[in-house]
Amino acid sequence: MVETFENFVNGRWVPSRGAAMLEDENPARRGSRLGLFQSSTPEDVQDAIGAADEAFRAWRRTTVAERQRHVAEFLRQLEASRDELARIVTLENGKTLRESRAEVESALVEGRYHLHQVSAFYGHTGPGAWRDITTWVQYQPLGVVGVISPWNFPMNVMCRKTLPALLTGNTVVFKPASFTPWSGVFMAGLVERAGLPAGVFNCVTGSGSLVGAPLVQDPRVRAVSFTGSTEVGRTIQAQVAATLTRTQLELGGKNALIVMNDADLGEAVEAAVTAGFSNAGQWCTSTSRILLQRGIAASFLEALTARCRRMVVGDGLDAATDMGPVAGPGQYQDVCAAIRQAQADGARLAAGGEAPDAGAPPGYFIRPTVLTDVSPGMAVFREEIFGPVLAVSEFGTLEEALDLANNSAYGLSSSIFTNTLSAARAYIDGIEAGLAHVNVHTGYKEPSMPFGGIKQSGAGLPENSQTGLEFFVDRKAVYVRA
Ligand code: NAP
Ligand code: MG
C-alpha cells in the first residue's frame, strides 16, 4: 500500500480540489513509488493564500519574542526528527544518508542563527534635521510570502527562506519541488507539531505551472523567495512585472575551481571530488569547471581520475556508497545527453560517462565523470549540467584563468587553490561570483555570510546573513514632531 499525503492549509490536512495525484519515486529504484501527493490546482493555491492572508492580521501583531518561541519549538521538533527526516531526503532525492544528515544539520545551524539574529534586527533612529523632529526607520512585515524550493536541498532551502520570513512577521505559502514533495510535507507536519497558529504556514504540493505560477502571480503575495534554475527564475521575474512583487532568486551556476602550479594538489583534488560529486553534482555551488595551470595539469588529472574510479556509486541508504543517483529520469537523460554532446564537440572522456553496471541499472546512476580538453566554445563549458560531471580546461597565467572563469553567464561560486597571497588577492578582486573561496571547495558556506549569486545566478537580496532577514521587511520612514 502506498501512502497518500495531503496539503497543509489553514492548520488542517486537506486534499486538493482536483483528483490528480503526484507520484514520488526513489531515484535509486526505477519505478518505485514512495508515496502519492496532491497534484494541486490554482484554486488550492488561492485557498492557501487566503488562509495566509487572514492569519497575517494576527501574526503581524505578535512580538518578536512570541515568534522566536514558535520557531524555537519548530527547531526542537526538527532536531527530534532528524534521523527520520534524513532517511526521507535520501529516499526521495537519492543523496547518501551522510549527506542528508548534513543537510538537516545545516538547516538547524542556519535556523538557530536567524532565531538569534532577529533579536538585533531593527531600523535606526535619528535626531531629525529640523527642530523638535525625531526620525526612525521602522521595519514591518510584508504579508503573505511565497516560498518555492528545488529538489536538491528539499528541506534546508525551505528552512532558509521560511524561518526568516516567519521571524519577521510574515505568513508563508510553500510549494516543494515535484521530485521531493515528501520532505516538504514532512516539514509542514513539524510546523503543525510546533503549534504555530493556523494559516501562518501552508504547504501545497504540485507542479510549477499549476501551483508555482499562480502563487507567483497572485497580487496578495507580497514577496517570492525562489531557488531553482535560471530559466524558471527568468519566468518568475517576468511574471512579477505586473504586480511589482519583490523577488529573491537563487539560481544556477557554472562554478569554476582554479588550481595553480603552487597549490597543495592533494587538497585541490579532494576539493574537486567533494564539490564536484557530493549530491551527485547537484549542488547549486557544485564545482563544474576545473581550470588547471599547465605545470600541474597532468599530475592533477591522474590523481583525480584515480579517485573517481575508486568511488562507489549506489543506493544512498547503503553505508558503502560514496555517491547516489541523480534525482530523477529527466536529470538522468539531460546529464547523459550533455556528456555525449561534449564528446561530439571534441572533449575527451577521462573518467566515468557510463552507468555503474552496464545494461539496465536499477536507478538513475551516473559514474563520476571527467571531461578534458574542454574549450570555451563548447556547451559543456557554458551550460549548467547539474550532475557528476567536471569539465577541465588548462591555462598559462592567472589572468588567463580569470578570463576563463568569468567567461560565463553565471556567477554563483568559485574557488582557487594556491599558496601565493598575491595570486589569491588578485583572484578575489577579479572573480565574478557571489562566493569566492581560497583553498576551500566551492560549496563551503556559513550562515552569517550572504549566500547568493551575481550575473545570471541570482537577483534580489542574498539569503542568510542580515540580508536573509532584510528581504522580508518593508522600511517605513517615520517623522515625529513633538
Ligand atoms: P527548477 O526546475 O527551476 O524548479 C525549482 C522550483 O520551481 C520547483 O519547485 C518547480 O516546480 C518550480 N517551478 C517550475 N516552474 C515554475 C513556474 N513557472 N513558476 C513557479 N515555480 C515554478 O529547478 P530544479 O530543477 O528543481 O533545481 C535545480 C536548479 O536549482 C539548478 O539550476 C540549481 O543550480 C538551482 N539551485 C540554486 C541554488 C542557489 O541557491 N543558487 C540552490 C539550489 C539549486 P516543479 O518541481 O513542480 O517543476
Ligand atoms: Mg523523488
PDB file of N, CA and C in Angstrom, residues 120-152:
ATOM      1  N   ALA A 120      18.318  41.324  17.187  1.00  0.00           N
ATOM      2  CA  ALA A 120      19.089  42.555  16.963  1.00  0.00           C
ATOM      3  C   ALA A 120      18.746  43.176  15.614  1.00  0.00           C
ATOM      4  N   PHE A 121      17.547  42.848  15.106  1.00  0.00           N
ATOM      5  CA  PHE A 121      17.182  43.294  13.761  1.00  0.00           C
ATOM      6  C   PHE A 121      16.112  44.378  13.837  1.00  0.00           C
ATOM      7  N   TYR A 122      16.508  45.638  13.778  1.00  0.00           N
ATOM      8  CA  TYR A 122      15.547  46.741  13.758  1.00  0.00           C
ATOM      9  C   TYR A 122      16.201  47.945  13.098  1.00  0.00           C
ATOM     10  N   GLY A 123      15.383  48.888  12.683  1.00  0.00           N
ATOM     11  CA  GLY A 123      15.891  50.067  11.989  1.00  0.00           C
ATOM     12  C   GLY A 123      16.618  51.021  12.918  1.00  0.00           C
ATOM     13  N   HIS A 124      17.158  52.103  12.356  1.00  0.00           N
ATOM     14  CA  HIS A 124      17.896  53.065  13.178  1.00  0.00           C
ATOM     15  C   HIS A 124      17.013  54.273  13.495  1.00  0.00           C
ATOM     16  N   THR A 125      17.459  55.065  14.459  1.00  0.00           N
ATOM     17  CA  THR A 125      16.744  56.287  14.806  1.00  0.00           C
ATOM     18  C   THR A 125      17.687  57.464  14.658  1.00  0.00           C
ATOM     19  N   GLY A 126      17.121  58.673  14.501  1.00  0.00           N
ATOM     20  CA  GLY A 126      17.979  59.846  14.342  1.00  0.00           C
ATOM     21  C   GLY A 126      17.324  61.083  14.922  1.00  0.00           C
ATOM     22  N   PRO A 127      18.097  62.158  15.119  1.00  0.00           N
ATOM     23  CA  PRO A 127      17.552  63.357  15.753  1.00  0.00           C
ATOM     24  C   PRO A 127      16.671  64.183  14.811  1.00  0.00           C
ATOM     25  N   GLY A 128      16.717  63.956  13.510  1.00  0.00           N
ATOM     26  CA  GLY A 128      15.939  64.771  12.587  1.00  0.00           C
ATOM     27  C   GLY A 128      16.673  66.065  12.263  1.00  0.00           C
ATOM     28  N   ALA A 129      16.432  66.611  11.067  1.00  0.00           N
ATOM     29  CA  ALA A 129      17.160  67.801  10.615  1.00  0.00           C
ATOM     30  C   ALA A 129      16.542  69.086  11.161  1.00  0.00           C
ATOM     31  N   TRP A 130      15.237  69.059  11.529  1.00  0.00           N
ATOM     32  CA  TRP A 130      14.535  70.251  11.989  1.00  0.00           C
ATOM     33  C   TRP A 130      14.255  70.157  13.482  1.00  0.00           C
ATOM     34  N   ARG A 131      14.062  71.296  14.062  1.00  0.00           N
ATOM     35  CA  ARG A 131      13.759  71.419  15.486  1.00  0.00           C
ATOM     36  C   ARG A 131      12.554  70.551  15.849  1.00  0.00           C
ATOM     37  N   ASP A 132      12.662  69.828  16.956  1.00  0.00           N
ATOM     38  CA  ASP A 132      11.572  69.006  17.518  1.00  0.00           C
ATOM     39  C   ASP A 132      11.204  67.789  16.664  1.00  0.00           C
ATOM     40  N   ILE A 133      11.965  67.533  15.623  1.00  0.00           N
ATOM     41  CA  ILE A 133      11.630  66.360  14.784  1.00  0.00           C
ATOM     42  C   ILE A 133      12.542  65.187  15.143  1.00  0.00           C
ATOM     43  N   THR A 134      11.940  64.042  15.354  1.00  0.00           N
ATOM     44  CA  THR A 134      12.700  62.797  15.553  1.00  0.00           C
ATOM     45  C   THR A 134      12.358  61.865  14.396  1.00  0.00           C
ATOM     46  N   THR A 135      13.347  61.123  13.932  1.00  0.00           N
ATOM     47  CA  THR A 135      13.089  60.200  12.822  1.00  0.00           C
ATOM     48  C   THR A 135      13.446  58.777  13.240  1.00  0.00           C
ATOM     49  N   TRP A 136      12.722  57.835  12.694  1.00  0.00           N
ATOM     50  CA  TRP A 136      13.200  56.462  12.795  1.00  0.00           C
ATOM     51  C   TRP A 136      12.747  55.630  11.604  1.00  0.00           C
ATOM     52  N   VAL A 137      13.490  54.577  11.366  1.00  0.00           N
ATOM     53  CA  VAL A 137      13.135  53.633  10.305  1.00  0.00           C
ATOM     54  C   VAL A 137      12.503  52.427  10.982  1.00  0.00           C
ATOM     55  N   GLN A 138      11.255  52.180  10.643  1.00  0.00           N
ATOM     56  CA  GLN A 138      10.546  51.055  11.266  1.00  0.00           C
ATOM     57  C   GLN A 138      10.451  49.903  10.264  1.00  0.00           C
ATOM     58  N   TYR A 139      10.909  48.713  10.685  1.00  0.00           N
ATOM     59  CA  TYR A 139      10.780  47.523   9.833  1.00  0.00           C
ATOM     60  C   TYR A 139       9.404  46.903  10.050  1.00  0.00           C
ATOM     61  N   GLN A 140       8.745  46.586   8.979  1.00  0.00           N
ATOM     62  CA  GLN A 140       7.421  45.950   9.085  1.00  0.00           C
ATOM     63  C   GLN A 140       7.340  44.727   8.182  1.00  0.00           C
ATOM     64  N   PRO A 141       6.595  43.713   8.627  1.00  0.00           N
ATOM     65  CA  PRO A 141       6.449  42.526   7.773  1.00  0.00           C
ATOM     66  C   PRO A 141       5.692  42.878   6.498  1.00  0.00           C
ATOM     67  N   LEU A 142       5.874  42.056   5.472  1.00  0.00           N
ATOM     68  CA  LEU A 142       5.281  42.320   4.171  1.00  0.00           C
ATOM     69  C   LEU A 142       3.845  41.815   4.093  1.00  0.00           C
ATOM     70  N   GLY A 143       3.624  40.596   4.588  1.00  0.00           N
ATOM     71  CA  GLY A 143       2.320  39.944   4.435  1.00  0.00           C
ATOM     72  C   GLY A 143       2.534  38.494   4.041  1.00  0.00           C
ATOM     73  N   VAL A 144       1.841  38.060   2.983  1.00  0.00           N
ATOM     74  CA  VAL A 144       1.982  36.670   2.531  1.00  0.00           C
ATOM     75  C   VAL A 144       3.230  36.554   1.652  1.00  0.00           C
ATOM     76  N   VAL A 145       4.041  35.541   1.949  1.00  0.00           N
ATOM     77  CA  VAL A 145       5.257  35.288   1.195  1.00  0.00           C
ATOM     78  C   VAL A 145       5.153  33.913   0.524  1.00  0.00           C
ATOM     79  N   GLY A 146       5.531  33.837  -0.743  1.00  0.00           N
ATOM     80  CA  GLY A 146       5.567  32.548  -1.450  1.00  0.00           C
ATOM     81  C   GLY A 146       6.975  31.979  -1.396  1.00  0.00           C
ATOM     82  N   VAL A 147       7.088  30.721  -0.986  1.00  0.00           N
ATOM     83  CA  VAL A 147       8.386  30.041  -0.931  1.00  0.00           C
ATOM     84  C   VAL A 147       8.354  28.874  -1.921  1.00  0.00           C
ATOM     85  N   ILE A 148       9.263  28.895  -2.893  1.00  0.00           N
ATOM     86  CA  ILE A 148       9.312  27.825  -3.912  1.00  0.00           C
ATOM     87  C   ILE A 148      10.704  27.210  -3.872  1.00  0.00           C
ATOM     88  N   SER A 149      10.759  25.896  -3.629  1.00  0.00           N
ATOM     89  CA  SER A 149      12.074  25.281  -3.396  1.00  0.00           C
ATOM     90  C   SER A 149      12.401  24.230  -4.456  1.00  0.00           C
ATOM     91  N   PRO A 150      13.694  23.935  -4.623  1.00  0.00           N
ATOM     92  CA  PRO A 150      14.144  22.919  -5.561  1.00  0.00           C
ATOM     93  C   PRO A 150      14.260  21.563  -4.861  1.00  0.00           C
ATOM     94  N   TRP A 151      14.610  20.531  -5.620  1.00  0.00           N
ATOM     95  CA  TRP A 151      14.669  19.180  -5.062  1.00  0.00           C
ATOM     96  C   TRP A 151      16.044  18.827  -4.521  1.00  0.00           C
ATOM     97  N   ASN A 152      17.069  19.677  -4.773  1.00  0.00           N
ATOM     98  CA  ASN A 152      18.421  19.228  -4.392  1.00  0.00           C
ATOM     99  C   ASN A 152      18.711  19.395  -2.906  1.00  0.00           C
TER     100      ASN A 152
END
